[in-house]
Short mmCIF file of C-alpha atoms and ligand atoms in Angstrom, two decimals:
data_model
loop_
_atom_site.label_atom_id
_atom_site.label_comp_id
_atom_site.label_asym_id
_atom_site.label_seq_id
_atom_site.Cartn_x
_atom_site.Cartn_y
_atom_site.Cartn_z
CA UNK A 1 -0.02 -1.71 -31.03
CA UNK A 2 1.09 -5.05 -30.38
CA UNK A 3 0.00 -7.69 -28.03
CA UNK A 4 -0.04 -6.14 -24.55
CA UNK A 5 2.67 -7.60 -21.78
CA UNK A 6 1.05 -9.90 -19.47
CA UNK A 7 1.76 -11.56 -16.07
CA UNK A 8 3.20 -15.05 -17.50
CA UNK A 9 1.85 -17.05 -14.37
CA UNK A 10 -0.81 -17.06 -11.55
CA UNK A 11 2.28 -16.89 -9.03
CA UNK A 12 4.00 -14.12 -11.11
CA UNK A 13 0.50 -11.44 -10.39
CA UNK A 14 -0.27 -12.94 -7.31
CA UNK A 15 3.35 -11.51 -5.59
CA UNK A 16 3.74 -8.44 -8.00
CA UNK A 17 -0.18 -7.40 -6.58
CA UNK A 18 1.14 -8.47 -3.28
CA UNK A 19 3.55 -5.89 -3.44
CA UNK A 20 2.09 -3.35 -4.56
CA UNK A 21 -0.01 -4.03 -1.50
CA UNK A 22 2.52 -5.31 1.35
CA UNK A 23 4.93 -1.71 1.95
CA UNK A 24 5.24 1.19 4.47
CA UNK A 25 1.30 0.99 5.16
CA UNK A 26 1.46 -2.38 6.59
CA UNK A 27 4.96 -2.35 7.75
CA UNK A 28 5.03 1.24 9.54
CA UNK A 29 1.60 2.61 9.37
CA UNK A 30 -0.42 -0.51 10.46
CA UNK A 31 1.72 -1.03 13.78
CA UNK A 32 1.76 2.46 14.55
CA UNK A 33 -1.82 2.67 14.29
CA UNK A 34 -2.20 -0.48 16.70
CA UNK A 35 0.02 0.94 19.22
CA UNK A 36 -2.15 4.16 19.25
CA UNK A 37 -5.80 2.76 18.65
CA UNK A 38 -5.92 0.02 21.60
CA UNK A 39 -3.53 -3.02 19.94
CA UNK A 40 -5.78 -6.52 19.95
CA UNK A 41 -8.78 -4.38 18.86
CA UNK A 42 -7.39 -2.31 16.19
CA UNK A 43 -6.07 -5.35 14.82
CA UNK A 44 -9.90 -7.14 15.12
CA UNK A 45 -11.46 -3.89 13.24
CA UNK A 46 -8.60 -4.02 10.53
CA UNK A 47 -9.17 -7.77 9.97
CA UNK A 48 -12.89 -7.27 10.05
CA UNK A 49 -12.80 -4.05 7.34
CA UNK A 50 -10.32 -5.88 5.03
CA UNK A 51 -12.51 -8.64 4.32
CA UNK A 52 -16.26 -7.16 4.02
CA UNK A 53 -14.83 -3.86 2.41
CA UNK A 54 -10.92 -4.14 1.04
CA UNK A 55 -12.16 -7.09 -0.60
CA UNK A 56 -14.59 -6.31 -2.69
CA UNK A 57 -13.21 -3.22 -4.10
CA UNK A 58 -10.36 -4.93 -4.59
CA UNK A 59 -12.27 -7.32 -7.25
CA UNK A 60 -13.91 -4.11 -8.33
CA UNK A 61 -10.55 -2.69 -9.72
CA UNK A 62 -8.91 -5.91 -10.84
CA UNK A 63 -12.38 -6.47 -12.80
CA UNK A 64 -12.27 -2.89 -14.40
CA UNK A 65 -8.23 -3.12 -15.59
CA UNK A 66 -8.76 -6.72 -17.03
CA UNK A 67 -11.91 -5.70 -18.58
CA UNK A 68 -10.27 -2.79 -20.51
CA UNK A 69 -7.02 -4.62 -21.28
CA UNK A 70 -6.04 -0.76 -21.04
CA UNK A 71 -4.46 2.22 -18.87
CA UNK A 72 -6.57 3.06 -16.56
CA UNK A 73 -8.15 6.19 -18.47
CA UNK A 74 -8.77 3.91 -21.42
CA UNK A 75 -9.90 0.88 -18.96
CA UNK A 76 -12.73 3.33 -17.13
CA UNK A 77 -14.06 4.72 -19.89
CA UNK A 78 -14.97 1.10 -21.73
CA UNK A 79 -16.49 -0.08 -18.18
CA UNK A 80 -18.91 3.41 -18.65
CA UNK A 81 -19.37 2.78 -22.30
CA UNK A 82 -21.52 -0.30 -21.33
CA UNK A 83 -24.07 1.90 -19.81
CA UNK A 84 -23.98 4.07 -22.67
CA UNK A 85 -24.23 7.83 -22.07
CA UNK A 86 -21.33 10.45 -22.70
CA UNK A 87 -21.80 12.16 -19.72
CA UNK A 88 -20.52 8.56 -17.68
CA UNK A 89 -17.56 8.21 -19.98
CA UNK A 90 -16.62 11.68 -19.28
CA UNK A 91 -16.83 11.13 -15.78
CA UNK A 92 -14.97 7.56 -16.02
CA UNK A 93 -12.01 9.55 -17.75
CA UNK A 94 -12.17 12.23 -15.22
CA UNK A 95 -12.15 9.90 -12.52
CA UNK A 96 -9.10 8.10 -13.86
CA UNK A 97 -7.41 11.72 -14.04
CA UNK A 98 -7.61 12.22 -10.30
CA UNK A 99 -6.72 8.46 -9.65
CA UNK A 100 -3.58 9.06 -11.45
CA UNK A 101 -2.89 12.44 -10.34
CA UNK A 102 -3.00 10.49 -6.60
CA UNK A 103 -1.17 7.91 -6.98
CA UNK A 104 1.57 10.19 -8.52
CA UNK A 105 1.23 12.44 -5.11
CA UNK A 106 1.54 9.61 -2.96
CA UNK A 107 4.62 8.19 -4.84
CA UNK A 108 5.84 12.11 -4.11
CA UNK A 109 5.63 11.22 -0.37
CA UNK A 110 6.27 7.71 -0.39
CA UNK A 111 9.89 8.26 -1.94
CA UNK A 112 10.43 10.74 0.97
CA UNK A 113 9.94 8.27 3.71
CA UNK A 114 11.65 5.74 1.80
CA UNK A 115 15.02 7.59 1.03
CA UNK A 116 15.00 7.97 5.12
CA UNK A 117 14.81 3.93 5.26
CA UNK A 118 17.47 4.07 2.69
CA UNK A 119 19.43 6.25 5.22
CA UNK A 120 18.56 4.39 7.97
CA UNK A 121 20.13 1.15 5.96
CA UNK A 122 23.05 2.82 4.77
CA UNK A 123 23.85 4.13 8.30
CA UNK A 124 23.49 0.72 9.53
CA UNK A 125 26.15 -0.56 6.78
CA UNK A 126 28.31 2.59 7.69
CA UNK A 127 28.18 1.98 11.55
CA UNK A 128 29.51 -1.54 10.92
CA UNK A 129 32.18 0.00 8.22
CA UNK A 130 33.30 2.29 11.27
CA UNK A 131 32.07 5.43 9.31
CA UNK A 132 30.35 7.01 12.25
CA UNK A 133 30.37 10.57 10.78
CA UNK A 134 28.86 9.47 7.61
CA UNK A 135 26.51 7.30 9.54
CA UNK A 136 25.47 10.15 11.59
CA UNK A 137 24.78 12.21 8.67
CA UNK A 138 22.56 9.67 6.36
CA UNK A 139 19.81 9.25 9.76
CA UNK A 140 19.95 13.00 10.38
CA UNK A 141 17.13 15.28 9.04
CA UNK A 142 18.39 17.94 6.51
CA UNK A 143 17.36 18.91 3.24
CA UNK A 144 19.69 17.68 1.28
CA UNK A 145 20.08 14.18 2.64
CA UNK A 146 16.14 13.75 2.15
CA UNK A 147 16.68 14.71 -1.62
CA UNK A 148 19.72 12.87 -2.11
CA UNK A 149 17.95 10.03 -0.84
CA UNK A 150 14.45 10.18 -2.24
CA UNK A 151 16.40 10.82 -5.38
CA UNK A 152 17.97 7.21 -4.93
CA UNK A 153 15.12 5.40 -4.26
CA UNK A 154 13.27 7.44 -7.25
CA UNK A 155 16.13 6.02 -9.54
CA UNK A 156 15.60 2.55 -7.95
CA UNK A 157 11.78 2.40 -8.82
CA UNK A 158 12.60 3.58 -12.33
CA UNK A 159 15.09 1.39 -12.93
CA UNK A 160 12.51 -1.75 -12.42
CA UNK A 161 10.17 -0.25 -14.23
CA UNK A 162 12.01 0.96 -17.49
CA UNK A 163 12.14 -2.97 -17.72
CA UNK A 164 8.52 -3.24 -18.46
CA UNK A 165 5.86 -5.48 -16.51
CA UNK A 166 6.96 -8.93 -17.08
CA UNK A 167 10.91 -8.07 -16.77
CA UNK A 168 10.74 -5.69 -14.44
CA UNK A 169 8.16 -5.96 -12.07
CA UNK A 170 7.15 -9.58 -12.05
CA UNK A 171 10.98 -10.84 -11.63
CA UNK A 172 11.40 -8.34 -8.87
CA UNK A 173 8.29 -9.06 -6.89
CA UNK A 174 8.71 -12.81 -7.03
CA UNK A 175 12.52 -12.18 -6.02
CA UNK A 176 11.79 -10.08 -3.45
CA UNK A 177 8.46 -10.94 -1.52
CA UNK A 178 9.93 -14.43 -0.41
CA UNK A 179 12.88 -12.51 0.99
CA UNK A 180 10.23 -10.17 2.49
CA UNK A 181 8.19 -12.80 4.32
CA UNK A 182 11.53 -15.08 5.16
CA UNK A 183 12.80 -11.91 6.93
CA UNK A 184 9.84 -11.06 8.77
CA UNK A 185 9.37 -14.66 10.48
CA UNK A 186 13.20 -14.43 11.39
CA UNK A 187 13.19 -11.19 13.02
CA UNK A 188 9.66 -11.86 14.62
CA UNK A 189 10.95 -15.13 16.06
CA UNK A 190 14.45 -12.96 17.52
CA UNK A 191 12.37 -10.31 19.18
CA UNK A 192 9.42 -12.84 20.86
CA UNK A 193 12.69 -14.71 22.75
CA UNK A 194 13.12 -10.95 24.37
CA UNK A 195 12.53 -10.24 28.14
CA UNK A 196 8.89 -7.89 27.97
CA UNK A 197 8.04 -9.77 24.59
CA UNK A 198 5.04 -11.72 25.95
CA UNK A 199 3.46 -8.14 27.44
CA UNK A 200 3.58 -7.02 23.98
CA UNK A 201 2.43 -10.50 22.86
CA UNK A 202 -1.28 -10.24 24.60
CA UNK A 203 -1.42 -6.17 24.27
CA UNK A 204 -1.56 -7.11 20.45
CA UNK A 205 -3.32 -10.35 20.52
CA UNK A 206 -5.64 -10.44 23.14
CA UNK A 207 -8.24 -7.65 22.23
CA UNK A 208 -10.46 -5.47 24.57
CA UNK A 209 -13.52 -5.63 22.92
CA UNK A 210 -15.57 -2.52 24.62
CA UNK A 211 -13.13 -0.62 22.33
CA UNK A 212 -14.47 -2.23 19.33
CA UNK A 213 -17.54 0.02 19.71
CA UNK A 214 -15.08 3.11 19.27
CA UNK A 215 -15.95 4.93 16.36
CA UNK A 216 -12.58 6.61 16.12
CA UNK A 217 -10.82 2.90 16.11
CA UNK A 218 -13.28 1.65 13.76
CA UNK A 219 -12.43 4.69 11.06
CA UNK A 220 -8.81 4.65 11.61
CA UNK A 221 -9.17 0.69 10.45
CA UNK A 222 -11.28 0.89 7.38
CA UNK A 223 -8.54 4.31 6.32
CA UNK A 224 -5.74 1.55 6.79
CA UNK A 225 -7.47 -1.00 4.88
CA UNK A 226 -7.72 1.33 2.06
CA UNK A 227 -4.14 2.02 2.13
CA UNK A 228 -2.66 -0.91 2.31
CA UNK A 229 -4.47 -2.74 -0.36
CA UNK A 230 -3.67 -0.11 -2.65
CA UNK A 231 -7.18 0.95 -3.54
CA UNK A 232 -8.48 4.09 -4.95
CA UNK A 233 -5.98 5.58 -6.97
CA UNK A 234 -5.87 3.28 -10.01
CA UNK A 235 -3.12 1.00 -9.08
CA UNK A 236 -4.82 -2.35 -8.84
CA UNK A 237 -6.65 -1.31 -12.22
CA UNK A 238 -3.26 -1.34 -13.99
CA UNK A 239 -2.21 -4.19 -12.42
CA UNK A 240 -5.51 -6.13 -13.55
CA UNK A 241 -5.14 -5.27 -17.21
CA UNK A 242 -1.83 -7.36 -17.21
CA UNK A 243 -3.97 -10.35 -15.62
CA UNK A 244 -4.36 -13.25 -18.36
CA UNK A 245 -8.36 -13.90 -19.30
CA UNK A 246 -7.32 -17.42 -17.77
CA UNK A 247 -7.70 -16.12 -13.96
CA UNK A 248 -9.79 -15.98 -11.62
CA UNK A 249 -10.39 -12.65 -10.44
CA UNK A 250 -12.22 -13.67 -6.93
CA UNK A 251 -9.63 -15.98 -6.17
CA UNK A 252 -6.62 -14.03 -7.13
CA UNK A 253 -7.88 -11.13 -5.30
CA UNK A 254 -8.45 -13.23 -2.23
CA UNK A 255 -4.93 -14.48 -2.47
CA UNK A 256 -3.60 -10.94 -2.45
CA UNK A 257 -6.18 -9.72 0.46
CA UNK A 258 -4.62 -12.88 2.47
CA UNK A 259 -1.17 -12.19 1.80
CA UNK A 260 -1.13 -8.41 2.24
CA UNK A 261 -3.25 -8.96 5.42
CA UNK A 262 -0.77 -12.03 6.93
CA UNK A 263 2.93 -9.12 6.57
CA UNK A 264 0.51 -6.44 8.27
CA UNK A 265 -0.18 -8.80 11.07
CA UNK A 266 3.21 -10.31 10.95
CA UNK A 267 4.68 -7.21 10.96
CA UNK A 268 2.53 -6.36 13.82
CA UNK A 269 4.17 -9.39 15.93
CA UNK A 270 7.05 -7.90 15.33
CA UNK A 271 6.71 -4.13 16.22
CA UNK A 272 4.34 -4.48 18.88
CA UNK A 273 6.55 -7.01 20.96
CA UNK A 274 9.78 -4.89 20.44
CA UNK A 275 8.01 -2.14 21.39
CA UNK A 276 7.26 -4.03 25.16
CA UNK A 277 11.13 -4.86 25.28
CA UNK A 278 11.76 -1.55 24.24
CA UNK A 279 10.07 -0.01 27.04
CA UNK A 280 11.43 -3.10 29.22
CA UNK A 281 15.22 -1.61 28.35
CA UNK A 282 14.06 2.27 29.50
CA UNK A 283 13.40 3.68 26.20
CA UNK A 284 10.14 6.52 25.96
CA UNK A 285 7.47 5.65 24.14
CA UNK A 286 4.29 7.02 25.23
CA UNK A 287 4.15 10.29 26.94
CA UNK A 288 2.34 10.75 30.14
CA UNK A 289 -0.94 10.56 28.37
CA UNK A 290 -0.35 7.04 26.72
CA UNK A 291 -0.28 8.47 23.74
CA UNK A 292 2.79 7.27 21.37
CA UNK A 293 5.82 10.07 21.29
CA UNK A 294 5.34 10.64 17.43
CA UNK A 295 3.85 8.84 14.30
CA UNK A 296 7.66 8.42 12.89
CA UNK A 297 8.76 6.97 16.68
CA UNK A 298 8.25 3.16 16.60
CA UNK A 299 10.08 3.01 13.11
CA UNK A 300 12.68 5.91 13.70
CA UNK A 301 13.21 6.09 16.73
CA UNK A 302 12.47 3.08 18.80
CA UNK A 303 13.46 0.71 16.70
CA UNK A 304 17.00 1.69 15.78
CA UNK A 305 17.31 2.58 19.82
CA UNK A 306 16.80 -1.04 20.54
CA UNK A 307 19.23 -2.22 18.04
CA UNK A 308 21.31 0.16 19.08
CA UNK A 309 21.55 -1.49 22.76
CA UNK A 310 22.22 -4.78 20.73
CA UNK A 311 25.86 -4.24 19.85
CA UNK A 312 26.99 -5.66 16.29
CA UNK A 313 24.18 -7.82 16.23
CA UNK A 314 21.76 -4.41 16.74
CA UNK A 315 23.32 -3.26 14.04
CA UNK A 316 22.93 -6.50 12.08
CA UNK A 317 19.25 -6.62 12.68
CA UNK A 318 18.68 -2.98 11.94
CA UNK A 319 20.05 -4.08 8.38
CA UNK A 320 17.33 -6.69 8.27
CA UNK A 321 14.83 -4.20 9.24
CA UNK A 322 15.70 -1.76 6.36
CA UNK A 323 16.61 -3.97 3.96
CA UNK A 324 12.76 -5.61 4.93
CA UNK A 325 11.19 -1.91 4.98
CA UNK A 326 13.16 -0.94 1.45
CA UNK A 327 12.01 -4.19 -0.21
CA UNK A 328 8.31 -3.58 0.56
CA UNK A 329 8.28 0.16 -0.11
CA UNK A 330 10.18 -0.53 -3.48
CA UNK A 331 7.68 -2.89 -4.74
CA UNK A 332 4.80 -0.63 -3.59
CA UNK A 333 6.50 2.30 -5.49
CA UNK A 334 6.77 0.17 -9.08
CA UNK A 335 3.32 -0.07 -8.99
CA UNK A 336 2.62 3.17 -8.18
CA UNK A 337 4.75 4.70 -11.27
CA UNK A 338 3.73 1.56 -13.35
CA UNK A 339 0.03 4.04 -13.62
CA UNK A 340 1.13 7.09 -14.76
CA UNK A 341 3.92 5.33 -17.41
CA UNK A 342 1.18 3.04 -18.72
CA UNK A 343 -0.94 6.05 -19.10
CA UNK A 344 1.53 7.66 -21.08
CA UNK A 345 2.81 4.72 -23.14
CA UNK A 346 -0.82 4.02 -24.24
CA UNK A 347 -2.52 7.60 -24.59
CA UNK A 348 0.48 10.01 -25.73
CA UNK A 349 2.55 7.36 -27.45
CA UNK A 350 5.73 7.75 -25.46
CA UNK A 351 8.39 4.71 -25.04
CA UNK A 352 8.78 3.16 -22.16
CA UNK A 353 11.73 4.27 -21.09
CA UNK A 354 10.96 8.20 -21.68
CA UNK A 355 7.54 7.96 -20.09
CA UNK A 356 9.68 6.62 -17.32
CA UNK A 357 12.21 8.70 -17.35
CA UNK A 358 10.12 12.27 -17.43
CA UNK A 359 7.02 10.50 -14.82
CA UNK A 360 9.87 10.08 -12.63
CA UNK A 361 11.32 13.23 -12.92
CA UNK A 362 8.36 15.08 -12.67
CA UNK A 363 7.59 13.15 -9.15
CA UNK A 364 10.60 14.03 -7.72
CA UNK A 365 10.34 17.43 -8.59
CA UNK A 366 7.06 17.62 -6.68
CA UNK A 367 9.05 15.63 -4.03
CA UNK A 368 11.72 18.31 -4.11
CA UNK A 369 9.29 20.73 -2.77
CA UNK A 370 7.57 18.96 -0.20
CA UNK A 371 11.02 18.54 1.03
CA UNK A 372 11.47 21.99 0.93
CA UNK A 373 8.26 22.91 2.21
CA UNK A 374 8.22 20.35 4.52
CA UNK A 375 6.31 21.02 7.86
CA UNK A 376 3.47 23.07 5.68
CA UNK A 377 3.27 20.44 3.08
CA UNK A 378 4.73 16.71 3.83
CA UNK A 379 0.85 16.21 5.98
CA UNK A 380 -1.33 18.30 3.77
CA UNK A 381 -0.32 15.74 0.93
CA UNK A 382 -1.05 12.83 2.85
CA UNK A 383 -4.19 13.91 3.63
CA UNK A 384 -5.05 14.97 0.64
CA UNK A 385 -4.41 11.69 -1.51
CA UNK A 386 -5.75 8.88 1.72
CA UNK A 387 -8.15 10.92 2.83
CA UNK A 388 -10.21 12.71 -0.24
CA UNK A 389 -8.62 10.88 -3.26
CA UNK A 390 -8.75 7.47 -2.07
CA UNK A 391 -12.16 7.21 -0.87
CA UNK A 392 -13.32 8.84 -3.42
CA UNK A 393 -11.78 7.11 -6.24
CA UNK A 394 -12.61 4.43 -4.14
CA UNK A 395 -16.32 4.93 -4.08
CA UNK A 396 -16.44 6.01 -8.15
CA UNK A 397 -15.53 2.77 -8.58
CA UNK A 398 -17.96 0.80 -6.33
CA UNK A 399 -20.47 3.04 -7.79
CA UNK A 400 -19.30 2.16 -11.43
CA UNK A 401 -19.34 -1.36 -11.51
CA UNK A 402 -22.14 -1.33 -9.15
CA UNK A 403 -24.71 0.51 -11.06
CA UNK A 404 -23.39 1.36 -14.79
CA UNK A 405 -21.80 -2.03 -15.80
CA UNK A 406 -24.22 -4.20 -17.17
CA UNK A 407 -24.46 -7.17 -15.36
CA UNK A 408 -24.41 -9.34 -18.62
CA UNK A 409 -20.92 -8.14 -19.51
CA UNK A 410 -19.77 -7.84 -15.80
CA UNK A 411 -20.73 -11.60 -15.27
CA UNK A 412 -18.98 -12.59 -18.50
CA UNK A 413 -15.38 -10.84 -17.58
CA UNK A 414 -15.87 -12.55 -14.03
CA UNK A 415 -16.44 -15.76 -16.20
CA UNK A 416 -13.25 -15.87 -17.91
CA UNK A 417 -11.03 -17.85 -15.43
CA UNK A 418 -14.42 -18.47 -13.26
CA UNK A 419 -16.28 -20.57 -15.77
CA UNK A 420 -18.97 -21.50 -12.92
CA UNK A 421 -19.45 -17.87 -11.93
CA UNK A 422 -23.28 -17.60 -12.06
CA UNK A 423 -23.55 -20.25 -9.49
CA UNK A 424 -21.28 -18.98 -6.91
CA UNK A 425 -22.25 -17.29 -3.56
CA UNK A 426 -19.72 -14.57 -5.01
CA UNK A 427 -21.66 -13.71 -8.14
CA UNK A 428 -24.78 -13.92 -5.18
CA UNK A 429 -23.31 -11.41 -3.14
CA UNK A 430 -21.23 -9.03 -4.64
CA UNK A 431 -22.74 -7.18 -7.02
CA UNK A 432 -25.57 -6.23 -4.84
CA UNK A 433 -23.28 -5.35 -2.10
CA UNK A 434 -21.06 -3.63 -3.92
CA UNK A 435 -23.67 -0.93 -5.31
CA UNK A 436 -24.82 -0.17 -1.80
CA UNK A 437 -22.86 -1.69 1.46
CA UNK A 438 -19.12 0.01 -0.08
CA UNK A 439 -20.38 3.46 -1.11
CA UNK A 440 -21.65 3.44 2.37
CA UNK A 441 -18.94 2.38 4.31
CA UNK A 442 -16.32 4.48 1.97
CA UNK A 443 -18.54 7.38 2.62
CA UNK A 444 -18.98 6.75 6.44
CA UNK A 445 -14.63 7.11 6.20
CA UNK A 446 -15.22 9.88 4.46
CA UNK A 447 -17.45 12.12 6.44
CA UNK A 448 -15.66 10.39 10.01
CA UNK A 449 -12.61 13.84 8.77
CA UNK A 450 -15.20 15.90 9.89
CA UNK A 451 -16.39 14.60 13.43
N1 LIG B 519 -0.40 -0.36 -0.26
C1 LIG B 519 0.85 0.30 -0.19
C2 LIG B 519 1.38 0.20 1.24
O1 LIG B 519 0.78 -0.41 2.06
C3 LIG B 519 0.75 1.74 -0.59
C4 LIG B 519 0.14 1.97 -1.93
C5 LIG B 519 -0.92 2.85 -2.03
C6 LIG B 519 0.62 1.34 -3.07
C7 LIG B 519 -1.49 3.09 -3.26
C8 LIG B 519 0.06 1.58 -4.32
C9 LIG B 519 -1.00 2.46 -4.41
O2 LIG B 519 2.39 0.73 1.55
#
């Protein structure tokens, strides 16, 4: 095998990790979730839970990818070898099976929801074309618009990634996460100038802290976290293999903690406002028990209502939106495929471009029939990959580096781009805190399904 691609510069990782982080989790989900959970303090807990848990996890999975300068079934199983022991090796490769089994079920999803922002754009380009009937048809539910869709935005993904990592997924995140960020502060600074955009303002800024103490809001937070850093099901373990020795893991991790965290809340000053001026205009949000009308109504429904009651320039602005929405899903989709094609590539000996090809037909197969399936299965996956795979994944791998890498070798791949390692407060911390604070916390999300 020859040399393996790498990220050519700090920048380069820095926005392709970004957006494998930044997509419908903090864009949709996180919003959503502050407009149910009690706004200023959901988005306290989240900011809280990002830092003492995302972030060390985070470093966790990095650390194991750039270790193994491998796949991630390759990359597990050298972090176990350290400890010695077939039985750990075993379970490293196992673990890496279920990682990349999840992250190939929540790609299954993922394209589903995103071929309905893809509708939502297109509709918005057919509206202004004057096409109302095909504009009508590409935001109504049916079958065979979600599979035409998902279908697109499959083809999209593998089109980036046939290109490989440097080509394809480095030159597309640095493209488009500057577009990303340039088009949230626009839109955020349209919607704050709106009558009912200062309610929304201190609803999401100004938290109530006796809800802090709510377990439920607490949970919901740390299950976001986990989400939208794109932890647990291998993906940040790819990504770390194509990190030069040159880096600094700590740092670059922190970078892409602060970014990913900075859309969610930005995105947050945008939703949360519009949702105020929403209301201001007459549109339903909550129902009589204050409880928002449906998980898909702030993105689906609300939003495109209040454009709608903008005239051209609604319909303008709802092509911002989508466009935004499209560019972060996309990027979070190439790095979900990027785990199973890697896997391929290295273990099996495909190409490329037919490990693409097949991964990628094979997803949207399994998308095929959620679509089909829909109200029994579309949930049931969700659940299934954020709330058992993740965590668990999640928690293997806090465990792993915790307790089975030797610290000797863990402390010299932390050195490589962090000469001064031994000396930090990080090298202090971490390791201890990562054996026992994470499992803890990833288990306390865990067993929170049950109560
Ligand atoms: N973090 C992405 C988001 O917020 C989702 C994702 C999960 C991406 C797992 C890769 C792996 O939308």
């Amino acid at each position: 095998m020859g040399v393996r691609a790498q990220f050519k510069s700090r920048g380069g990782f820095v926005l392709a990790a970004a957006g494998s982080a930044v997509g419908l989790g903090n864009i949709w989900a996180f919003p959503t979730q502050v407009a149910q959970n009690g706004g200023g303090a959901f988005l306290l807990a989240y900011l809280l839970l990002v830092f003492i848990l995302g972030y060390p996890v985070l470093v966790a999975e990095l650390l194991i990818g750039r270790h193994g300068q491998a796949n991630p079934l390759t990359a597990l199983r050298r972090v176990a070898a350290t400890a010695g022991g077939r039985g750990y090796r075993t379970s490293a490769f196992l673990i890496g099976v279920i990682g990349i089994l999840g992250v190939s079920l929540i790609l299954s999803f993922y394209a589903i929801v995103s071929g309905w922002l893809l509708g939502y754009l297109l509709s918005s380009s057919a509206r202004l074309l004057g096409c109302s009937q095909a504009a009508g048809w590409l935001i109504h539910r049916s079958p065979l618009r979600d599979g035409v869709l998902m279908a697109l935005f499959m083809l999209l993904t593998a089109g980036v990634i046939r290109r490989g990592v440097t080509q394809g997924i480095e030159q597309w995140s640095a493209r488009l996460m500057p577009l990303l960020f340039l088009f949230l502060v626009v839109m955020c600074g349209y919607i704050v100038l709106q009558p009912g955009a200062l309610e929304g303002l201190k609803a999401y800024l100004v938290p109530d802290c006796a809800r802090l103490l709510n377990p439920q809001l607490l949970i919901s937070a740390l299950g976001q976290a986990f989400f939208s850093l794109s932890i647990g099901v291998c993906a940040m373990m790819t990504y770390g293999s194509y990190l030069p020795r040159s880096e600094n893991v700590p740092q670059v991790a922190a970078q892409v903690v602060l970014f990913d965290t900075l859309v969610a809340f930005l995105a947050g000053l945008l939703i949360i406002p519009a949702l105020f001026v929403a209301q201001r205009q007459g549109i339903v949000i909550y129902d009589q028990q204050q409880q928002l009308l449906s998980e898909t109504a702030l993105v689906f429904d609300v939003l495109p209502a209040l454009f709608e009651r903008l005239g051209v320039l609604g319909s303008g602005l709802s092509l911002l939106f989508f466009g935004l929405m499209i560019i972060a899903a996309l990027t979070s989709a190439i790095a979900m495929l990027e785990v199973p094609v890697l896997c391929l590539t290295e273990t099996r000996g495909y190409s490329r471009r037919s490990a693409t090809s097949w991964v990628a037909l094979g997803i949207s197969l399994i998308s095929m029939v959620i679509i089909s399936y829909f109200n029994t299965l579309f949930n049931g996956v969700v659940t299934l990959t954020t709330h058992y795979i993740q965590p668990l994944v999640g928690l293997a791998c806090s465990l792993g580096v915790g307790w089975l890498w030797q610290r000797a070798s863990l402390l010299q791949e932390i050195r490589s781009g962090y000469p001064n390692a031994e000396n930090s407060l990080f090298w202090k911390i971490w390791p201890g805190y990562l054996r026992v604070v994470c499992p803890v916390l990833i288990l306390l999300v865990f067993l929170a399904q049950w109560w």
